[in-house]
mmCIF file of C-alpha atoms in Angstrom:
data_model
loop_
_atom_site.group_PDB
_atom_site.id
_atom_site.type_symbol
_atom_site.label_atom_id
_atom_site.label_comp_id
_atom_site.label_asym_id
_atom_site.label_seq_id
_atom_site.Cartn_x
_atom_site.Cartn_y
_atom_site.Cartn_z
ATOM 1 C CA UNK A 1 -0.043 0.414 0.165
ATOM 2 C CA UNK A 2 3.054 2.381 0.986
ATOM 3 C CA UNK A 3 4.408 1.214 -2.928
ATOM 4 C CA UNK A 4 1.837 2.781 -3.934
ATOM 5 C CA UNK A 5 0.936 6.028 -2.451
ATOM 6 C CA UNK A 6 4.982 7.187 -3.548
ATOM 7 C CA UNK A 7 4.271 6.011 -6.669
ATOM 8 C CA UNK A 8 1.675 8.320 -6.771
ATOM 9 C CA UNK A 9 3.683 11.417 -5.270
ATOM 10 C CA UNK A 10 5.927 10.882 -7.671
ATOM 11 C CA UNK A 11 4.286 11.025 -10.286
ATOM 12 C CA UNK A 12 2.443 13.703 -9.474
ATOM 13 C CA UNK A 13 6.386 15.634 -8.014
ATOM 14 C CA UNK A 14 7.004 15.281 -11.857
ATOM 15 C CA UNK A 15 3.889 17.054 -13.658
ATOM 16 C CA UNK A 16 4.503 20.182 -15.626
ATOM 17 C CA UNK A 17 2.951 20.572 -18.900
ATOM 18 C CA UNK A 18 2.982 18.276 -21.439
ATOM 19 C CA UNK A 19 1.442 15.317 -18.965
ATOM 20 C CA UNK A 20 -1.919 18.812 -18.773
ATOM 21 C CA UNK A 21 -2.181 18.050 -22.298
ATOM 22 C CA UNK A 22 -2.255 14.804 -21.939
ATOM 23 C CA UNK A 23 -5.012 14.452 -19.132
ATOM 24 C CA UNK A 24 -6.918 16.840 -21.231
ATOM 25 C CA UNK A 25 -6.883 15.096 -24.664
ATOM 26 C CA UNK A 26 -7.665 11.728 -22.716
ATOM 27 C CA UNK A 27 -10.526 13.633 -20.896
ATOM 28 C CA UNK A 28 -11.977 14.917 -23.849
ATOM 29 C CA UNK A 29 -12.079 11.911 -26.407
ATOM 30 C CA UNK A 30 -13.634 9.881 -22.824
ATOM 31 C CA UNK A 31 -16.315 12.564 -22.934
ATOM 32 C CA UNK A 32 -17.042 12.313 -27.074
ATOM 33 C CA UNK A 33 -17.259 8.162 -26.232
ATOM 34 C CA UNK A 34 -19.129 8.572 -23.775
ATOM 35 C CA UNK A 35 -21.646 10.775 -26.191
ATOM 36 C CA UNK A 36 -21.524 8.155 -28.454
ATOM 37 C CA UNK A 37 -22.984 5.387 -26.047
ATOM 38 C CA UNK A 38 -25.520 8.067 -24.483
ATOM 39 C CA UNK A 39 -27.571 6.432 -27.757
ATOM 40 C CA UNK A 40 -26.756 3.513 -28.272
ATOM 41 C CA UNK A 41 -27.453 0.047 -25.854
ATOM 42 C CA UNK A 42 -24.081 0.552 -25.769
ATOM 43 C CA UNK A 43 -24.133 2.711 -22.123
ATOM 44 C CA UNK A 44 -24.940 -0.488 -20.338
ATOM 45 C CA UNK A 45 -22.322 -1.998 -21.349
ATOM 46 C CA UNK A 46 -19.564 0.129 -21.713
ATOM 47 C CA UNK A 47 -21.466 1.271 -17.247
ATOM 48 C CA UNK A 48 -20.062 -2.761 -16.190
ATOM 49 C CA UNK A 49 -16.521 -2.943 -18.079
ATOM 50 C CA UNK A 50 -16.265 -0.130 -16.005
ATOM 51 C CA UNK A 51 -17.536 -1.349 -12.252
ATOM 52 C CA UNK A 52 -14.496 -4.970 -13.527
ATOM 53 C CA UNK A 53 -11.420 -2.744 -14.249
ATOM 54 C CA UNK A 54 -11.849 -1.884 -10.642
ATOM 55 C CA UNK A 55 -12.614 -4.418 -9.173
ATOM 56 C CA UNK A 56 -9.791 -5.474 -11.284
ATOM 57 C CA UNK A 57 -7.572 -2.839 -10.234
ATOM 58 C CA UNK A 58 -8.532 -3.468 -5.853
ATOM 59 C CA UNK A 59 -7.780 -6.945 -6.891
ATOM 60 C CA UNK A 60 -4.573 -6.032 -7.498
ATOM 61 C CA UNK A 61 -3.882 -3.285 -5.220
ATOM 62 C CA UNK A 62 -4.447 -6.102 -2.417
ATOM 63 C CA UNK A 63 -2.631 -8.734 -4.218
ATOM 64 C CA UNK A 64 -5.610 -10.768 -4.906
ATOM 65 C CA UNK A 65 -3.767 -12.826 -7.915
ATOM 66 C CA UNK A 66 -6.147 -15.989 -8.672
ATOM 67 C CA UNK A 67 -8.670 -13.022 -8.910
ATOM 68 C CA UNK A 68 -6.729 -10.739 -10.520
ATOM 69 C CA UNK A 69 -5.550 -13.023 -12.514
ATOM 70 C CA UNK A 70 -9.284 -13.904 -14.293
ATOM 71 C CA UNK A 71 -9.961 -10.473 -13.970
ATOM 72 C CA UNK A 72 -7.222 -9.985 -16.507
ATOM 73 C CA UNK A 73 -8.927 -12.624 -19.067
ATOM 74 C CA UNK A 74 -11.756 -11.629 -18.755
ATOM 75 C CA UNK A 75 -11.026 -7.918 -19.897
ATOM 76 C CA UNK A 76 -7.966 -9.582 -23.058
ATOM 77 C CA UNK A 77 -10.689 -11.869 -24.335
ATOM 78 C CA UNK A 78 -13.751 -9.070 -23.975
ATOM 79 C CA UNK A 79 -11.760 -6.287 -25.880
ATOM 80 C CA UNK A 80 -12.518 -8.620 -29.655
ATOM 81 C CA UNK A 81 -16.174 -9.781 -28.097
ATOM 82 C CA UNK A 82 -16.775 -5.825 -27.751
ATOM 83 C CA UNK A 83 -15.588 -4.815 -31.364
ATOM 84 C CA UNK A 84 -18.442 -7.767 -32.388
ATOM 85 C CA UNK A 85 -21.043 -6.815 -30.451
ATOM 86 C CA UNK A 86 -21.117 -3.303 -31.185
ATOM 87 C CA UNK A 87 -19.716 -3.630 -34.742
ATOM 88 C CA UNK A 88 -22.709 -0.224 -35.783
ATOM 89 C CA UNK A 89 -21.672 1.992 -32.619
ATOM 90 C CA UNK A 90 -18.590 1.858 -33.542
ATOM 91 C CA UNK A 91 -19.114 2.215 -37.136
ATOM 92 C CA UNK A 92 -21.729 4.915 -36.726
ATOM 93 C CA UNK A 93 -18.481 6.964 -34.051
ATOM 94 C CA UNK A 94 -16.157 6.371 -37.024
ATOM 95 C CA UNK A 95 -18.447 7.945 -39.783
ATOM 96 C CA UNK A 96 -19.635 10.999 -37.808
ATOM 97 C CA UNK A 97 -15.827 11.736 -36.904
ATOM 98 C CA UNK A 98 -15.273 11.370 -40.805
ATOM 99 C CA UNK A 99 -18.160 14.435 -41.347
ATOM 100 C CA UNK A 100 -17.907 15.879 -38.674
ATOM 101 C CA UNK A 101 -20.735 18.231 -36.937
ATOM 102 C CA UNK A 102 -19.727 21.724 -38.740
ATOM 103 C CA UNK A 103 -23.232 21.373 -41.513
ATOM 104 C CA UNK A 104 -23.987 24.066 -42.767
ATOM 105 C CA UNK A 105 -28.175 24.905 -43.122
ATOM 106 C CA UNK A 106 -30.405 24.909 -45.525
ATOM 107 C CA UNK A 107 -32.557 28.736 -45.286
ATOM 108 C CA UNK A 108 -34.043 28.675 -48.778
ATOM 109 C CA UNK A 109 -36.926 28.914 -50.917
ATOM 110 C CA UNK A 110 -36.570 25.136 -52.449
ATOM 111 C CA UNK A 111 -36.118 23.748 -48.910
ATOM 112 C CA UNK A 112 -39.650 25.569 -47.178
ATOM 113 C CA UNK A 113 -41.578 24.100 -49.570
ATOM 114 C CA UNK A 114 -40.094 20.556 -49.821
ATOM 115 C CA UNK A 115 -40.308 20.389 -46.119
ATOM 116 C CA UNK A 116 -43.858 21.617 -46.428
ATOM 117 C CA UNK A 117 -45.051 18.814 -48.700
ATOM 118 C CA UNK A 118 -43.370 16.167 -46.509
ATOM 119 C CA UNK A 119 -44.797 17.650 -43.020
ATOM 120 C CA UNK A 120 -47.822 18.051 -44.455
ATOM 121 C CA UNK A 121 -48.201 14.452 -45.902
ATOM 122 C CA UNK A 122 -46.817 13.573 -42.468
ATOM 123 C CA UNK A 123 -50.053 15.221 -40.319
ATOM 124 C CA UNK A 124 -52.323 13.889 -43.075
ATOM 125 C CA UNK A 125 -51.332 10.183 -42.356
ATOM 126 C CA UNK A 126 -51.067 10.267 -39.021
ATOM 127 C CA UNK A 127 -55.140 12.430 -38.977
ATOM 128 C CA UNK A 128 -55.715 8.870 -41.100
ATOM 129 C CA UNK A 129 -53.679 6.606 -39.061
ATOM 130 C CA UNK A 130 -51.780 5.425 -42.428
ATOM 131 C CA UNK A 131 -48.318 3.535 -41.122
ATOM 132 C CA UNK A 132 -45.964 5.204 -42.874
ATOM 133 C CA UNK A 133 -41.099 4.696 -43.533
ATOM 134 C CA UNK A 134 -39.427 8.447 -44.350
ATOM 135 C CA UNK A 135 -35.897 7.801 -44.213
ATOM 136 C CA UNK A 136 -34.459 11.715 -45.057
ATOM 137 C CA UNK A 137 -30.920 10.507 -47.267
ATOM 138 C CA UNK A 138 -27.553 13.286 -45.323
ATOM 139 C CA UNK A 139 -23.683 12.594 -46.395
ATOM 140 C CA UNK A 140 -23.855 8.841 -45.836
ATOM 141 C CA UNK A 141 -25.266 7.031 -49.638
ATOM 142 C CA UNK A 142 -28.731 4.579 -48.615
ATOM 143 C CA UNK A 143 -27.385 2.676 -52.100
ATOM 144 C CA UNK A 144 -27.439 -0.208 -51.310
ATOM 145 C CA UNK A 145 -31.003 0.189 -49.256
ATOM 146 C CA UNK A 146 -32.275 1.605 -52.383
ATOM 147 C CA UNK A 147 -31.998 -1.528 -54.474
ATOM 148 C CA UNK A 148 -34.118 -3.394 -52.520
ATOM 149 C CA UNK A 149 -37.108 -0.910 -53.954
ATOM 150 C CA UNK A 150 -38.978 0.552 -56.069
ATOM 151 C CA UNK A 151 -36.745 3.254 -57.600
ATOM 152 C CA UNK A 152 -39.312 5.992 -58.591
ATOM 153 C CA UNK A 153 -36.630 9.185 -58.785
ATOM 154 C CA UNK A 154 -39.977 12.311 -58.585
ATOM 155 C CA UNK A 155 -40.639 15.371 -57.039
ATOM 156 C CA UNK A 156 -41.375 15.642 -53.309
ATOM 157 C CA UNK A 157 -45.234 16.430 -52.836
ATOM 158 C CA UNK A 158 -47.861 15.614 -49.943
ATOM 159 C CA UNK A 159 -49.488 13.754 -52.722
ATOM 160 C CA UNK A 160 -47.232 11.421 -54.316
ATOM 161 C CA UNK A 161 -45.690 10.298 -50.903
ATOM 162 C CA UNK A 162 -49.679 10.033 -49.001
ATOM 163 C CA UNK A 163 -50.549 7.297 -52.567
ATOM 164 C CA UNK A 164 -47.380 5.392 -52.155
ATOM 165 C CA UNK A 165 -48.566 5.001 -48.266
ATOM 166 C CA UNK A 166 -52.052 4.438 -48.484
ATOM 167 C CA UNK A 167 -52.864 0.791 -47.680
ATOM 168 C CA UNK A 168 -53.241 -1.357 -50.344
ATOM 169 C CA UNK A 169 -50.964 -0.654 -52.664
ATOM 170 C CA UNK A 170 -48.244 -1.963 -53.901
ATOM 171 C CA UNK A 171 -44.949 0.121 -51.990
ATOM 172 C CA UNK A 172 -47.223 0.515 -48.725
ATOM 173 C CA UNK A 173 -44.880 -2.228 -47.233
ATOM 174 C CA UNK A 174 -41.060 -0.922 -46.770
ATOM 175 C CA UNK A 175 -39.623 2.483 -46.275
ATOM 176 C CA UNK A 176 -38.989 5.514 -48.581
ATOM 177 C CA UNK A 177 -35.661 7.087 -49.553
ATOM 178 C CA UNK A 178 -35.538 10.978 -50.017
ATOM 179 C CA UNK A 179 -32.978 12.836 -51.080
ATOM 180 C CA UNK A 180 -32.920 16.966 -51.078
ATOM 181 C CA UNK A 181 -36.686 17.128 -53.120
ATOM 182 C CA UNK A 182 -36.682 13.932 -54.451
ATOM 183 C CA UNK A 183 -38.385 10.366 -53.755
ATOM 184 C CA UNK A 184 -35.395 8.215 -54.769
ATOM 185 C CA UNK A 185 -37.512 4.541 -53.723
ATOM 186 C CA UNK A 186 -39.926 3.292 -52.240
ATOM 187 C CA UNK A 187 -40.650 -0.782 -51.057
ATOM 188 C CA UNK A 188 -37.254 -0.615 -49.606
ATOM 189 C CA UNK A 189 -36.578 -3.039 -46.150
ATOM 190 C CA UNK A 190 -34.033 -1.628 -43.436
ATOM 191 C CA UNK A 191 -31.630 -3.822 -41.456
ATOM 192 C CA UNK A 192 -33.680 -4.112 -37.966
ATOM 193 C CA UNK A 193 -32.001 -2.927 -34.339
ATOM 194 C CA UNK A 194 -30.827 -5.368 -32.549
ATOM 195 C CA UNK A 195 -31.538 -3.085 -29.013
ATOM 196 C CA UNK A 196 -33.637 -5.245 -26.151
ATOM 197 C CA UNK A 197 -33.678 -1.365 -24.586
ATOM 198 C CA UNK A 198 -36.807 -0.142 -26.635
ATOM 199 C CA UNK A 199 -40.544 -0.274 -25.251
ATOM 200 C CA UNK A 200 -42.895 -3.058 -25.387
ATOM 201 C CA UNK A 201 -45.222 -1.478 -27.744
ATOM 202 C CA UNK A 202 -42.739 -0.313 -30.626
ATOM 203 C CA UNK A 203 -43.048 -1.699 -33.103
ATOM 204 C CA UNK A 204 -40.876 -3.050 -37.142
ATOM 205 C CA UNK A 205 -41.363 0.567 -38.472
ATOM 206 C CA UNK A 206 -39.830 2.250 -35.492
ATOM 207 C CA UNK A 207 -37.195 -0.565 -35.255
ATOM 208 C CA UNK A 208 -36.193 -0.268 -38.846
ATOM 209 C CA UNK A 209 -36.112 3.075 -38.099
ATOM 210 C CA UNK A 210 -33.117 2.394 -35.709
ATOM 211 C CA UNK A 211 -31.761 0.182 -37.760
ATOM 212 C CA UNK A 212 -31.108 2.352 -40.380
ATOM 213 C CA UNK A 213 -29.997 5.871 -38.175
ATOM 214 C CA UNK A 214 -27.506 2.999 -36.257
ATOM 215 C CA UNK A 215 -25.976 2.431 -40.071
ATOM 216 C CA UNK A 216 -25.744 5.354 -41.293
ATOM 217 C CA UNK A 217 -26.733 8.860 -40.708
ATOM 218 C CA UNK A 218 -29.951 9.055 -42.426
ATOM 219 C CA UNK A 219 -32.511 10.718 -40.059
ATOM 220 C CA UNK A 220 -36.172 9.228 -40.669
ATOM 221 C CA UNK A 221 -39.857 9.452 -39.456
ATOM 222 C CA UNK A 222 -41.829 6.506 -38.706
ATOM 223 C CA UNK A 223 -45.449 7.540 -38.874
ATOM 224 C CA UNK A 224 -47.578 4.925 -36.497
ATOM 225 C CA UNK A 225 -50.551 2.879 -37.944
ATOM 226 C CA UNK A 226 -52.459 1.807 -34.653
ATOM 227 C CA UNK A 227 -51.693 5.636 -32.744
ATOM 228 C CA UNK A 228 -50.693 7.854 -35.091
ATOM 229 C CA UNK A 229 -47.970 9.248 -33.414
ATOM 230 C CA UNK A 230 -45.203 10.594 -35.663
ATOM 231 C CA UNK A 231 -41.744 9.935 -34.324
ATOM 232 C CA UNK A 232 -38.768 10.711 -35.806
ATOM 233 C CA UNK A 233 -35.177 8.445 -35.599
ATOM 234 C CA UNK A 234 -31.122 10.949 -35.029
ATOM 235 C CA UNK A 235 -28.494 8.820 -34.359
ATOM 236 C CA UNK A 236 -29.906 6.181 -33.030
ATOM 237 C CA UNK A 237 -32.210 8.236 -30.092
ATOM 238 C CA UNK A 238 -35.870 8.019 -30.966
ATOM 239 C CA UNK A 239 -38.463 10.945 -30.638
ATOM 240 C CA UNK A 240 -42.035 10.600 -30.123
ATOM 241 C CA UNK A 241 -45.017 11.746 -30.556
ATOM 242 C CA UNK A 242 -43.360 15.166 -32.637
ATOM 243 C CA UNK A 243 -45.821 18.455 -33.312
ATOM 244 C CA UNK A 244 -45.087 19.913 -37.359
ATOM 245 C CA UNK A 245 -42.940 22.430 -35.630
ATOM 246 C CA UNK A 246 -40.891 19.294 -33.155
ATOM 247 C CA UNK A 247 -40.748 18.271 -36.828
ATOM 248 C CA UNK A 248 -40.257 21.040 -38.852
ATOM 249 C CA UNK A 249 -37.276 21.961 -36.187
ATOM 250 C CA UNK A 250 -35.200 18.703 -36.379
ATOM 251 C CA UNK A 251 -35.150 18.911 -40.591
ATOM 252 C CA UNK A 252 -34.025 22.763 -40.270
ATOM 253 C CA UNK A 253 -32.404 22.915 -36.344
ATOM 254 C CA UNK A 254 -30.872 19.717 -37.250
ATOM 255 C CA UNK A 255 -31.472 18.201 -33.394
ATOM 256 C CA UNK A 256 -34.562 19.652 -31.001
ATOM 257 C CA UNK A 257 -33.252 19.649 -28.410
ATOM 258 C CA UNK A 258 -30.792 22.151 -29.601
ATOM 259 C CA UNK A 259 -30.582 25.288 -29.979
ATOM 260 C CA UNK A 260 -30.306 25.309 -33.670
ATOM 261 C CA UNK A 261 -26.620 26.473 -33.416
ATOM 262 C CA UNK A 262 -25.646 22.414 -34.956
ATOM 263 C CA UNK A 263 -27.412 22.514 -38.250
ATOM 264 C CA UNK A 264 -28.125 19.251 -40.448
ATOM 265 C CA UNK A 265 -27.858 20.173 -44.483
ATOM 266 C CA UNK A 266 -31.354 17.040 -45.149
ATOM 267 C CA UNK A 267 -32.071 19.469 -47.835
ATOM 268 C CA UNK A 268 -28.749 20.806 -48.990
ATOM 269 C CA UNK A 269 -28.357 18.698 -52.022
ATOM 270 C CA UNK A 270 -31.145 20.845 -53.705
ATOM 271 C CA UNK A 271 -30.528 24.067 -54.277
ATOM 272 C CA UNK A 272 -26.779 22.456 -56.529
ATOM 273 C CA UNK A 273 -29.510 19.786 -58.035
ATOM 274 C CA UNK A 274 -31.748 22.943 -59.633
ATOM 275 C CA UNK A 275 -28.955 24.662 -60.589
ATOM 276 C CA UNK A 276 -27.715 21.195 -62.964
ATOM 277 C CA UNK A 277 -30.814 21.086 -64.590
ATOM 278 C CA UNK A 278 -30.916 24.134 -65.890
#
């Protein structure tokens, strides 16, 4: 025990600016890791890992050799298991690092017009209890998802969206993929999430929306056929019971719970595409 505290005192006596910078960088890394994990099922596992790590350090401190060996084995073997189990979360985190958070806003007439059509369609379907699953493509291309459905390549409009999702039509099952002001495809298959912490009342549409957000940066809107409730999934986080204002804030403010300083380019490609076509 005395040796342990002597080591701490020796480290403090050698503390300099480089050590302070080292600690700051580690703190930032841990902060963003926890921020990412808090949006997914990984948080509970991280809590468990933290407890195991603390327990292993205590066993070393009290020189419990057999227990220490077991804990060290679990930690070393568990690293590979975690990579396999949390591949979607790891992939999403790397994609977020790659694209950064400095996303431009879209405050133009075309974007407002398109978002208005989308909001009107979802509100109408909500009143009529028509189920819908709509994914807004952003920087991560959804080509593999689009190939599972039927290509539309039509202009976003409330009548077209409502017609596609009308019960009994050929394309009402599955997801619609939108990019800018264009409906790329409908009746697409989305991967289901494997999360076990979701409310039991959530159906296949909600699980599919969460599943897509785990492997891409798409914003997914869900209209419940049973309740008429409108929900959205952003970066694996489910936001339920959205109003028209809530949908608009997500489309133009990036996150319903933020002040709008980080804005998402959900329809950002629209203006450039219009210019090229002219």
